[in-house]
XYZ file of C-alpha atoms in Angstrom:
730
model
C -83.033 59.890 -86.189
C -82.319 62.849 -83.947
C -79.603 60.935 -82.116
C -78.019 59.860 -85.409
C -78.121 63.454 -86.618
C -76.430 64.648 -83.436
C -73.714 62.021 -83.817
C -73.128 63.074 -87.422
C -72.980 66.717 -86.356
C -70.511 65.862 -83.594
C -68.334 63.949 -86.071
C -68.369 66.922 -88.462
C -67.321 69.288 -85.674
C -64.568 66.891 -84.595
C -63.343 66.596 -88.205
C -63.281 70.373 -88.614
C -61.372 70.746 -85.348
C -58.838 68.131 -86.436
C -58.367 69.804 -89.831
C -57.936 73.186 -88.153
C -55.172 71.936 -85.842
C -53.383 69.582 -88.239
C -53.721 71.376 -91.600
C -55.062 74.930 -91.299
C -52.752 75.947 -88.460
C -49.589 75.005 -90.420
C -51.004 76.815 -93.465
C -51.551 79.895 -91.288
C -47.932 79.626 -90.101
C -46.752 79.425 -93.731
C -48.750 82.565 -94.542
C -47.194 84.316 -91.550
C -43.768 83.189 -92.730
C -44.376 84.586 -96.245
C -45.447 87.927 -94.749
C -42.367 87.906 -92.544
C -40.230 87.179 -95.635
C -41.492 90.315 -97.351
C -40.932 92.415 -94.245
C -37.458 90.978 -93.716
C -36.433 91.650 -97.335
C -37.685 95.243 -97.249
C -36.002 95.967 -93.924
C -32.703 94.393 -95.014
C -32.638 96.362 -98.262
C -33.476 99.597 -96.437
C -30.792 98.949 -93.822
C -28.151 98.217 -96.469
C -29.035 101.321 -98.481
C -29.061 103.542 -95.390
C -25.714 102.181 -94.215
C -24.104 102.737 -97.617
C -25.470 106.270 -98.004
C -24.494 107.293 -94.479
C -21.000 105.870 -94.908
C -20.488 107.958 -98.074
C -21.922 111.078 -96.457
C -19.777 110.618 -93.346
C -16.594 110.409 -95.407
C -17.465 113.631 -97.271
C -18.384 115.542 -94.088
C -15.194 114.410 -92.346
C -13.123 115.848 -95.212
C -14.934 119.175 -94.906
C -14.593 119.215 -91.120
C -10.871 118.536 -91.399
C -10.303 121.679 -93.532
C -12.992 123.938 -91.986
C -14.523 122.683 -88.690
C -16.867 125.683 -88.428
C -18.311 125.268 -91.898
C -22.103 125.282 -91.957
C -23.610 122.371 -93.904
C -27.220 122.060 -94.991
C -28.871 118.608 -95.111
C -32.138 117.813 -96.852
C -34.123 115.227 -94.847
C -37.700 114.044 -94.943
C -38.873 117.414 -93.602
C -37.359 120.896 -93.671
C -33.654 121.345 -94.547
C -31.341 121.250 -91.515
C -28.150 123.324 -91.137
C -25.358 122.079 -88.883
C -21.709 122.860 -88.217
C -19.381 120.319 -89.783
C -18.121 118.912 -86.470
C -21.690 118.556 -85.118
C -22.766 116.935 -88.370
C -19.966 114.351 -88.090
C -21.162 113.378 -84.624
C -24.807 113.016 -85.667
C -23.995 111.129 -88.859
C -21.831 108.688 -86.896
C -24.757 108.047 -84.493
C -27.148 107.519 -87.421
C -24.650 105.169 -89.082
C -24.313 103.182 -85.870
C -28.082 102.806 -85.693
C -28.238 101.826 -89.378
C -25.544 99.183 -88.835
C -27.516 97.857 -85.843
C -30.661 97.641 -87.962
C -28.663 95.859 -90.666
C -27.398 93.348 -88.116
C -30.908 92.760 -86.757
C -32.242 92.307 -90.291
C -29.551 89.756 -91.043
C -30.285 87.872 -87.796
C -34.030 87.600 -88.326
C -33.879 86.621 -92.004
C -33.079 82.911 -91.276
C -35.916 82.839 -88.746
C -38.327 83.340 -91.635
C -37.225 80.052 -93.161
C -37.605 78.420 -89.743
C -41.222 79.578 -89.628
C -41.974 78.388 -93.151
C -39.915 75.194 -92.908
C -41.401 74.200 -89.566
C -44.940 74.872 -90.780
C -44.331 72.851 -93.972
C -42.884 69.998 -91.909
C -45.905 70.045 -89.554
C -48.278 70.170 -92.545
C -46.465 67.297 -94.243
C -46.571 65.208 -91.048
C -50.244 65.982 -90.469
C -51.250 65.257 -94.061
C -49.225 62.024 -94.039
C -50.844 61.015 -90.758
C -54.356 61.679 -92.057
C -53.630 59.805 -95.277
C -52.041 56.840 -93.474
C -54.921 56.659 -90.988
C -57.510 56.832 -93.766
C -55.859 54.150 -95.918
C -55.223 51.879 -92.934
C -58.813 52.233 -91.768
C -60.176 51.327 -95.210
C -57.870 48.320 -95.574
C -58.663 47.146 -92.044
C -62.273 46.577 -93.071
C -61.255 44.202 -95.884
C -60.313 41.243 -93.681
C -59.136 40.397 -90.190
C -55.668 39.629 -91.535
C -55.577 42.995 -93.283
C -56.690 44.641 -90.034
C -53.630 43.229 -88.256
C -51.268 44.095 -91.138
C -52.610 47.638 -91.479
C -52.384 48.259 -87.760
C -48.808 46.972 -87.603
C -47.810 49.365 -90.384
C -49.567 52.270 -88.722
C -48.111 51.565 -85.294
C -44.616 51.673 -86.867
C -45.289 54.958 -88.665
C -47.361 56.739 -86.037
C -44.585 57.706 -83.579
C -42.479 59.211 -86.370
C -45.478 61.042 -87.813
C -46.369 62.486 -84.425
C -42.743 63.475 -83.827
C -42.676 65.216 -87.230
C -45.790 67.210 -86.350
C -44.433 68.198 -82.939
C -40.972 69.159 -84.238
C -42.345 71.094 -87.216
C -44.964 72.914 -85.184
C -42.394 73.751 -82.501
C -39.830 75.101 -84.981
C -42.489 77.184 -86.718
C -43.910 78.684 -83.528
C -40.495 79.395 -81.982
C -39.117 80.956 -85.178
C -42.196 83.132 -85.708
C -42.122 84.319 -82.096
C -38.394 85.119 -82.149
C -38.776 86.948 -85.477
C -41.361 89.259 -83.956
C -39.300 89.689 -80.787
C -36.196 90.684 -82.753
C -38.299 92.971 -84.959
C -39.077 95.184 -81.965
C -35.458 96.359 -82.065
C -36.265 98.122 -85.341
C -39.054 100.216 -83.851
C -38.275 103.908 -83.986
C -40.053 104.556 -80.669
C -38.685 101.652 -78.632
C -40.027 102.670 -75.226
C -40.468 100.938 -71.880
C -43.724 99.420 -73.158
C -41.904 98.101 -76.204
C -39.280 96.537 -73.973
C -42.034 94.769 -72.052
C -43.485 93.414 -75.296
C -40.023 92.267 -76.294
C -39.633 90.450 -72.972
C -43.049 88.835 -73.367
C -42.173 87.612 -76.868
C -38.899 86.125 -75.674
C -40.665 84.415 -72.779
C -43.227 82.953 -75.197
C -40.421 81.627 -77.379
C -38.733 80.054 -74.353
C -42.032 78.492 -73.265
C -42.556 77.117 -76.767
C -39.031 75.650 -76.793
C -39.539 74.076 -73.371
C -42.938 72.755 -74.442
C -41.382 71.194 -77.518
C -38.687 69.528 -75.421
C -41.232 68.142 -72.957
C -43.525 67.066 -75.790
C -40.756 65.066 -77.437
C -39.961 63.484 -74.087
C -43.621 62.562 -73.770
C -43.564 60.981 -77.219
C -41.128 58.410 -75.886
C -44.177 56.774 -74.341
C -45.607 56.290 -77.810
C -42.340 54.750 -79.059
C -42.395 52.292 -76.124
C -46.014 51.231 -76.417
C -45.475 47.812 -77.802
C -44.809 45.867 -74.589
C -48.314 45.249 -73.256
C -48.901 45.110 -69.531
C -50.019 41.777 -68.054
C -53.695 41.304 -67.373
C -54.621 40.884 -63.715
C -57.045 38.210 -62.515
C -57.872 36.290 -59.349
C -57.746 32.515 -59.480
C -55.746 29.320 -59.125
C -53.859 27.405 -61.782
C -55.308 23.901 -62.115
C -52.695 21.260 -62.803
C -53.708 18.086 -64.601
C -53.141 16.050 -61.434
C -55.765 18.159 -59.638
C -58.413 17.772 -62.336
C -57.568 14.987 -64.787
C -61.152 14.796 -66.031
C -61.210 18.539 -66.731
C -58.038 18.342 -68.803
C -59.351 15.245 -70.603
C -62.605 17.080 -71.321
C -60.858 20.223 -72.623
C -58.406 18.132 -74.653
C -61.304 16.282 -76.265
C -63.082 19.538 -77.148
C -59.924 21.051 -78.622
C -59.314 17.935 -80.712
C -62.860 17.845 -82.059
C -62.631 21.423 -83.356
C -58.944 21.303 -84.336
C -58.041 24.078 -81.916
C -54.879 24.539 -79.895
C -54.930 23.212 -76.356
C -54.487 25.824 -73.611
C -51.165 25.759 -71.792
C -52.829 26.764 -68.519
C -56.305 26.344 -67.061
C -57.298 28.776 -64.329
C -60.362 28.626 -62.092
C -61.499 31.679 -60.153
C -64.551 33.483 -58.839
C -64.667 35.940 -61.730
C -67.829 36.578 -63.701
C -66.946 35.280 -67.133
C -65.200 32.637 -69.240
C -62.318 33.887 -71.345
C -59.109 32.860 -73.078
C -56.023 34.968 -73.598
C -52.525 34.644 -74.975
C -51.364 37.757 -73.138
C -49.402 37.541 -69.937
C -51.701 37.049 -66.970
C -50.790 37.960 -63.391
C -52.733 35.903 -60.864
C -53.352 36.829 -57.268
C -53.147 35.917 -54.447
C -50.043 33.972 -55.534
C -48.693 36.885 -57.626
C -47.937 34.347 -60.338
C -47.156 35.378 -63.908
C -48.786 33.046 -66.434
C -47.697 33.054 -70.068
C -48.880 31.255 -73.170
C -52.452 30.225 -73.906
C -54.671 30.504 -70.812
C -58.282 29.374 -70.310
C -60.154 31.020 -67.412
C -63.181 29.242 -65.908
C -65.475 30.891 -63.290
C -66.274 28.393 -60.550
C -69.871 29.438 -59.792
C -70.803 29.093 -63.471
C -69.264 25.621 -63.665
C -71.445 24.583 -60.712
C -74.661 25.777 -62.376
C -74.145 24.729 -66.012
C -74.566 21.222 -67.396
C -72.107 19.301 -69.529
C -73.521 20.380 -72.896
C -73.592 24.057 -71.925
C -70.041 23.940 -70.563
C -68.905 22.172 -73.739
C -70.476 24.897 -75.901
C -68.860 27.685 -73.849
C -65.388 26.134 -73.656
C -65.656 25.258 -77.343
C -66.440 28.917 -78.039
C -63.354 30.011 -76.092
C -61.046 27.410 -77.650
C -62.172 28.561 -81.093
C -60.199 31.744 -80.395
C -57.058 29.567 -80.321
C -57.555 28.513 -83.942
C -56.984 30.162 -87.299
C -56.429 33.920 -87.421
C -57.791 34.426 -83.910
C -54.481 33.297 -82.429
C -52.576 35.936 -84.392
C -55.270 38.467 -83.572
C -55.112 37.852 -79.829
C -51.296 37.704 -79.754
C -50.313 40.486 -82.139
C -53.207 42.896 -82.168
C -55.518 43.034 -79.143
C -52.977 43.739 -76.357
C -50.950 46.186 -78.458
C -54.062 47.977 -79.699
C -55.290 48.395 -76.122
C -51.812 49.501 -75.029
C -51.620 52.112 -77.763
C -54.973 53.541 -76.693
C -53.796 53.698 -73.073
C -50.542 55.400 -74.026
C -52.266 58.008 -76.200
C -54.722 58.701 -73.392
C -51.805 59.154 -70.969
C -50.077 61.406 -73.492
C -53.226 63.504 -73.789
C -53.516 63.833 -70.006
C -49.841 64.788 -69.756
C -50.246 67.464 -72.445
C -51.108 70.154 -69.887
C -49.795 73.465 -71.146
C -47.603 71.950 -73.852
C -49.670 73.375 -76.678
C -47.190 72.209 -79.318
C -48.167 68.620 -78.483
C -51.893 69.166 -78.941
C -52.061 68.737 -82.753
C -50.058 65.503 -82.512
C -52.319 64.126 -79.787
C -55.444 64.914 -81.821
C -53.881 63.245 -84.861
C -52.982 60.160 -82.821
C -56.525 59.786 -81.486
C -57.918 60.243 -84.988
C -55.645 57.508 -86.356
C -56.807 55.094 -83.652
C -60.465 55.960 -84.129
C -60.192 55.012 -87.793
C -59.627 51.443 -86.590
C -62.453 51.366 -84.076
C -65.219 50.486 -86.524
C -63.100 47.775 -88.144
C -62.133 46.368 -84.745
C -65.773 46.292 -83.618
C -66.809 44.677 -86.926
C -64.253 41.866 -86.794
C -64.711 41.327 -83.058
C -68.412 40.845 -83.700
C -67.767 38.310 -86.484
C -65.169 36.523 -84.364
C -67.713 36.033 -81.606
C -70.374 34.766 -84.008
C -67.888 32.315 -85.564
C -66.774 31.146 -82.104
C -70.436 30.652 -81.086
C -71.036 28.491 -84.146
C -67.867 26.508 -83.464
C -68.868 25.953 -79.853
C -72.388 24.908 -80.832
C -70.952 22.100 -82.989
C -69.648 20.459 -79.806
C -73.206 20.302 -78.438
C -76.239 21.771 -80.221
C -77.238 25.330 -81.131
C -79.957 25.083 -78.463
C -77.334 24.140 -75.843
C -75.198 27.108 -76.880
C -78.208 29.445 -76.722
C -79.193 28.063 -73.321
C -75.628 28.608 -72.092
C -75.742 32.244 -73.241
C -78.987 32.925 -71.368
C -77.980 30.958 -68.286
C -74.611 32.720 -67.925
C -76.498 36.013 -68.136
C -78.824 35.137 -65.245
C -76.031 33.562 -63.191
C -74.086 36.834 -63.212
C -76.440 38.785 -60.858
C -76.458 35.914 -58.354
C -72.656 35.703 -58.370
C -72.367 39.463 -57.996
C -74.786 39.466 -55.059
C -72.983 36.702 -53.166
C -69.547 38.221 -53.737
C -70.678 41.707 -52.752
C -72.297 40.372 -49.585
C -69.142 38.412 -48.735
C -66.937 41.397 -49.485
C -68.982 43.657 -47.210
C -68.700 41.514 -44.077
C -65.678 40.222 -42.128
C -65.215 36.533 -41.522
C -64.694 35.181 -38.007
C -63.650 31.622 -38.778
C -60.349 30.410 -37.465
C -59.549 27.271 -39.480
C -59.350 26.588 -43.188
C -62.087 23.945 -42.952
C -64.514 26.520 -41.587
C -64.181 28.914 -44.497
C -67.518 29.352 -46.297
C -67.999 28.077 -49.811
C -69.156 31.084 -51.859
C -69.778 28.875 -54.896
C -72.131 26.664 -52.886
C -73.785 29.795 -51.489
C -74.486 30.994 -55.038
C -76.043 27.666 -55.975
C -78.087 27.665 -52.780
C -79.259 31.215 -53.430
C -80.710 30.433 -56.852
C -82.097 27.107 -55.581
C -83.988 28.921 -52.838
C -84.911 32.226 -54.511
C -85.047 31.356 -58.195
C -83.668 33.332 -61.084
C -83.907 36.953 -62.188
C -86.020 37.749 -65.245
C -83.788 36.858 -68.237
C -85.483 39.096 -70.800
C -83.920 42.418 -69.690
C -80.507 40.693 -69.684
C -80.654 39.647 -73.333
C -79.405 43.052 -74.402
C -76.326 42.747 -72.176
C -72.864 41.804 -73.384
C -70.835 38.972 -71.884
C -67.985 40.297 -69.694
C -64.433 39.941 -70.994
C -61.192 41.586 -69.807
C -59.860 42.596 -73.240
C -62.587 42.203 -75.857
C -66.176 43.234 -76.538
C -69.073 40.933 -77.399
C -72.286 41.507 -79.353
C -75.480 41.609 -77.282
C -76.676 38.152 -76.194
C -79.911 38.376 -78.186
C -77.940 38.910 -81.415
C -75.680 35.965 -80.654
C -78.677 33.684 -80.098
C -80.277 34.901 -83.324
C -77.041 34.228 -85.224
C -77.193 30.599 -83.988
C -80.602 30.251 -85.652
C -82.362 29.555 -82.351
C -85.706 31.098 -81.439
C -86.119 32.456 -77.918
C -89.220 30.538 -76.915
C -90.677 28.869 -73.853
C -88.670 25.661 -74.322
C -85.362 27.514 -74.455
C -86.208 29.710 -71.478
C -87.436 26.712 -69.479
C -84.141 24.904 -70.117
C -81.993 27.957 -69.348
C -83.907 28.731 -66.131
C -84.061 25.211 -64.704
C -83.594 25.011 -60.940
C -80.582 23.172 -59.506
C -81.661 19.943 -57.875
C -81.002 20.030 -54.108
C -78.175 17.678 -53.144
C -77.455 16.667 -56.764
C -73.853 16.538 -58.029
C -72.949 19.100 -60.664
C -70.850 18.330 -63.723
C -68.000 20.246 -62.058
C -67.858 17.559 -59.312
C -66.913 15.050 -62.002
C -64.225 17.289 -63.510
C -62.228 18.006 -60.337
C -60.685 15.648 -57.794
C -61.803 17.876 -54.898
C -64.317 20.386 -56.216
C -65.582 21.440 -52.792
C -62.030 21.939 -51.505
C -61.136 24.088 -54.526
C -64.259 26.214 -54.033
C -63.388 26.750 -50.371
C -59.836 27.716 -51.325
C -61.097 30.257 -53.868
C -63.540 31.575 -51.282
C -60.725 31.916 -48.745
C -58.625 33.828 -51.283
C -61.515 36.172 -51.947
C -62.339 36.711 -48.276
C -58.680 37.243 -47.364
C -58.466 39.944 -50.001
C -61.784 41.410 -48.845
C -60.531 41.561 -45.250
C -57.310 43.235 -46.333
C -59.212 45.807 -48.408
C -61.654 46.438 -45.547
C -58.772 46.914 -43.106
C -57.146 49.409 -45.451
C -60.456 51.166 -45.938
C -61.029 51.272 -42.184
C -57.590 52.778 -41.597
C -58.298 55.484 -44.165
C -61.717 56.222 -42.661
C -60.362 56.396 -39.120
C -57.654 58.784 -40.256
C -60.277 60.984 -41.940
C -62.449 60.960 -38.810
C -59.485 61.842 -36.589
C -58.785 64.879 -38.774
C -62.124 66.470 -37.772
C -62.783 65.325 -34.220
C -62.944 68.785 -32.576
C -65.101 71.853 -33.143
C -63.807 74.568 -35.435
C -65.118 78.105 -34.933
C -64.835 80.637 -37.758
C -65.619 84.355 -37.712
C -66.669 86.816 -40.375
C -63.724 88.884 -41.601
C -65.326 92.305 -40.971
C -62.168 94.314 -40.227
C -61.561 95.527 -43.824
C -65.208 96.626 -44.124
C -65.109 98.421 -40.733
C -62.105 100.472 -41.836
C -63.822 101.155 -45.144
C -66.900 102.521 -43.350
C -64.736 104.677 -41.055
C -62.976 106.143 -44.066
C -66.331 106.776 -45.777
C -67.574 108.552 -42.630
C -64.441 110.707 -42.595
C -64.988 111.572 -46.260
C -68.565 112.623 -45.528
C -67.402 114.681 -42.578
C -64.646 116.316 -44.608
C -67.061 117.076 -47.411
C -69.505 118.659 -44.974
C -66.863 120.801 -43.302
C -65.506 121.931 -46.656
C -68.919 123.002 -47.879
C -69.797 124.766 -44.622
C -66.597 126.734 -44.178
C -65.390 127.187 -47.767
C -68.616 127.407 -49.741
C -68.148 131.103 -50.393
C -64.588 130.769 -51.604
C -65.545 127.795 -53.799
C -68.563 129.564 -55.244
C -71.027 126.980 -53.933
C -74.564 127.717 -52.897
C -75.049 127.662 -49.152
C -77.894 125.758 -47.476
C -76.679 125.068 -43.963
C -79.495 122.721 -43.002
C -79.350 120.528 -46.143
C -75.575 120.295 -46.073
C -75.514 119.471 -42.388
C -78.195 116.851 -42.869
C -76.354 115.158 -45.762
C -73.092 115.171 -43.863
C -74.647 113.856 -40.680
C -76.685 111.118 -42.385
C -73.747 109.869 -44.452
C -71.244 109.903 -41.598
C -73.619 108.488 -38.996
C -74.863 105.724 -41.320
C -71.306 104.654 -42.093
C -70.345 104.705 -38.424
C -73.460 102.808 -37.394
C -72.761 100.113 -39.985
C -69.167 99.931 -38.755
C -70.422 99.575 -35.182
C -72.875 96.856 -36.265
C -70.065 94.959 -37.950
C -67.861 95.372 -34.878
C -70.548 93.899 -32.624
C -71.323 91.056 -35.060
C -67.632 90.168 -35.260
C -67.785 88.856 -31.703
C -70.348 86.209 -32.699
C -69.119 83.115 -34.569
C -70.085 83.047 -38.214
C -70.074 79.249 -38.282
C -69.224 76.427 -35.918
C -68.071 73.238 -37.598
C -68.745 70.263 -35.340
C -68.040 66.635 -36.216
C -71.776 66.093 -36.781
C -73.133 69.324 -38.227
C -72.556 72.859 -39.420
C -74.001 75.551 -37.135
C -74.403 78.867 -38.960
C -75.532 82.115 -37.397
C -77.526 82.815 -40.585
C -79.640 79.636 -40.187
C -82.297 78.672 -37.662
C -80.968 75.111 -37.155
C -77.828 73.068 -37.783
C -77.153 71.293 -41.083
C -75.970 67.716 -40.618
C -72.898 66.943 -42.711
C -74.472 63.706 -43.870
C -77.363 65.770 -45.298
C -74.914 67.622 -47.563
C -74.381 66.030 -50.966
C -71.784 68.574 -52.090
C -70.376 72.000 -51.363
C -68.397 74.825 -52.957
C -66.685 78.004 -51.705
C -66.871 81.138 -53.860
C -64.685 84.205 -53.392
C -64.970 86.194 -56.629
C -67.536 88.988 -56.293
C -68.624 88.015 -52.764
C -67.525 85.322 -50.364
C -70.037 82.476 -50.014
C -70.344 78.844 -48.938
C -72.839 76.896 -51.027
C -74.288 73.588 -49.819
C -76.263 71.125 -51.938
C -78.572 69.023 -49.748
C -79.668 65.424 -50.246
C -83.235 64.862 -51.396
C -84.513 63.654 -48.027
C -82.647 66.250 -45.934
C -84.593 68.957 -44.042
C -84.102 72.467 -45.395
C -83.454 75.126 -42.715
C -84.685 78.727 -42.733
C -82.436 81.773 -42.774
C -82.667 84.780 -40.462
C -84.154 87.927 -41.981
C -80.971 89.883 -41.280
C -78.880 87.534 -43.448
C -79.307 89.626 -46.596
C -76.393 88.014 -48.419
C -77.516 84.452 -47.703
C -80.090 82.547 -49.719
C -82.173 79.360 -49.451
C -83.338 77.751 -52.703
C -85.876 75.185 -51.525
C -86.697 73.916 -54.981
C -83.088 73.118 -55.840
C -82.283 72.359 -52.166
C -79.312 74.720 -52.145
C -78.106 76.821 -49.189
C -75.870 79.827 -49.877
C -74.232 81.389 -46.819
C -72.773 84.807 -47.621
C -69.993 86.499 -45.676
C -67.402 89.236 -46.015
C -64.723 86.587 -45.700
C -63.292 84.179 -43.151
C -61.089 85.719 -40.505
C -57.534 84.456 -40.744
C -58.266 82.143 -43.690
C -58.060 82.230 -47.440
C -60.906 80.788 -49.491
C -58.909 77.640 -50.351
C -58.077 77.010 -46.694
C -61.715 77.394 -45.650
C -62.840 75.072 -48.448
C -60.344 72.454 -47.262
C -61.625 72.838 -43.692
C -65.249 72.289 -44.764
C -64.135 69.320 -46.854
C -62.450 67.659 -43.883
C -65.598 67.839 -41.744
C -67.823 66.762 -44.629
C -65.677 63.723 -45.442
C -65.207 62.857 -41.782
C -68.977 62.728 -41.175
C -69.512 60.297 -44.041
C -66.498 58.272 -42.912
C -67.948 58.070 -39.387
C -71.288 56.988 -40.835
C -69.616 54.242 -42.869
C -67.660 53.011 -39.841
C -70.836 52.951 -37.723
C -72.695 50.974 -40.406
C -69.842 48.469 -40.591
C -70.007 47.938 -36.819
C -73.800 47.662 -36.804
C -73.889 45.094 -39.649
C -70.491 43.390 -39.464
C -71.456 40.469 -41.676
C -73.363 42.420 -44.315
C -75.931 39.587 -44.123
C -79.629 39.786 -44.845
C -82.618 37.562 -44.426
C -83.942 35.351 -47.154
C -87.023 37.527 -47.476
C -84.850 40.597 -48.107
C -82.677 38.891 -50.700
C -85.343 37.004 -52.635
C -85.408 38.145 -56.234
C -83.157 41.145 -55.585
C -79.736 39.827 -56.532
């Protein structure tokens, strides 16, 4: 209940945040625009009236000045009446008229900006409201049927880029117009000072930043317009031609015919950990082959450990996705839906400082989230329907046994592949390559199976889709999880017996060795790359690095403080009478001496300590003068360098690492034994900025772990273990 309540609270907060960005912010911009409209109208009317009145007055004064230049004229202003000679009055009125004309021009320039603020805000509001409405309607319709889900998503994916562009353009126009309006308005200030000029410059810069952000945001939206070409899936395996496995193709063709499903165009066998079908493009390594059309992927180790009925139920389940609406779903919805999510995520990461893009990104994520529940609902039903279809090719008990058995096969496959990936292979000929599929079968024959009960809550792996938990799928088949079912699912392979896969392939053992070779070749290549990276990291921290405390600024500070004390003492001693200060020669001398001597002694202490290294960074450990023993880099789980109020290096130790003690003189260092945190304080690092020192510590820290990994690889080159160590642990 508490977790549900927290989720509901989180959804409410998210909804309020979305409404604030998409609806309330444009409304606030409209309100600002209306206020600016009133200000613009008042200023324009005042400027026009002032210009007209000053023009009339100037003409009258010029006539008087022409006949009597020395005539004294009295003007009634806002304050006391002012008397001026006619010629002087002409000059001042002309200056006032020039200023009034400038204000009139500014008022005329900023008046259209008001409509930019209001129009942009209305456009952003319209786009946001349309986006929310379209997302809401599409989400509701998507729950009606799987066909409606596809149709609703196709409509939304066509509208969404234009809606997001409308929000970005409207928000950008509104923000830029409002900012420029306020920037231009500063020209009307009566006391336009240097500070006002700075504010004007800041406003113009903000407008330029907003314009640039809008431009970059619209460029980023191109990704959303180009979302609809999904990227190929990547998998490891080999395409199996019918000549290589005629019985497999005959078997699959028979299953497809019995359930009136489409036959796959391509069958692929690999070492992956799951059966799946796809109609998306599939890029296979190591051949770098692009496969199109309907593809069926079969994991070799599973084929070796399942019987005919279980394999029939699983392949029947997968082929069911090639029938009815599932074909349209997998072709037209799944890859594009996943691609749209990826593109929106990339757009969100690229947002950076482009604040005008933020409302559009939030709206895009909201629109996609409206589909999530419908997608999960129909995916769940699709899997249940496919399970029922697959069970018709065998029995519900066979399908349930296959679900449990694939779940307990997965840990064994993972263990064998991880062990093979960790160790290099020394064989020289293709015939000598190990058979990882046979190793998996041998492992479970020798060591037995893992406990299946904890695995019943797991979901079957799939590269593009999600599955309900296994226990729900078995329940939907109407099968009870009892002793008979578990006994069948956990049966031991018979030593030396042929598996059903041997009957399906012309050379099953040869195919398994080829797949194993592909895997081990890739593992060797990845290990070589990893080794090169590690060796480069180790080489970057192979020598000692000695760093010293940066005490020079503090020494000069203490010298200056001592001079201030001395100056204060001399002033009081020799000028106390003139300054009217009381005179106590002993007290004043004592204060002066103590202050000056203390400062000088501290400066001398710092000068002497500067000759000793603060830290010595060796390839193996950190030696700190504040600590009683070195700290091995491999005992450090993490570190951070702080340089705000005081410079410090903080080290977080591993749980089993020894915690050193600090010297009593290290007043700015601290050892937290409970949290296993070491804080080494300093005045700074001589000749280094905080970022440079942090990078230096990072190099030694990474190099130590890299050296440890290289040493472990040399000590256990095969990554092998004894049967006793592996039993029951895969």
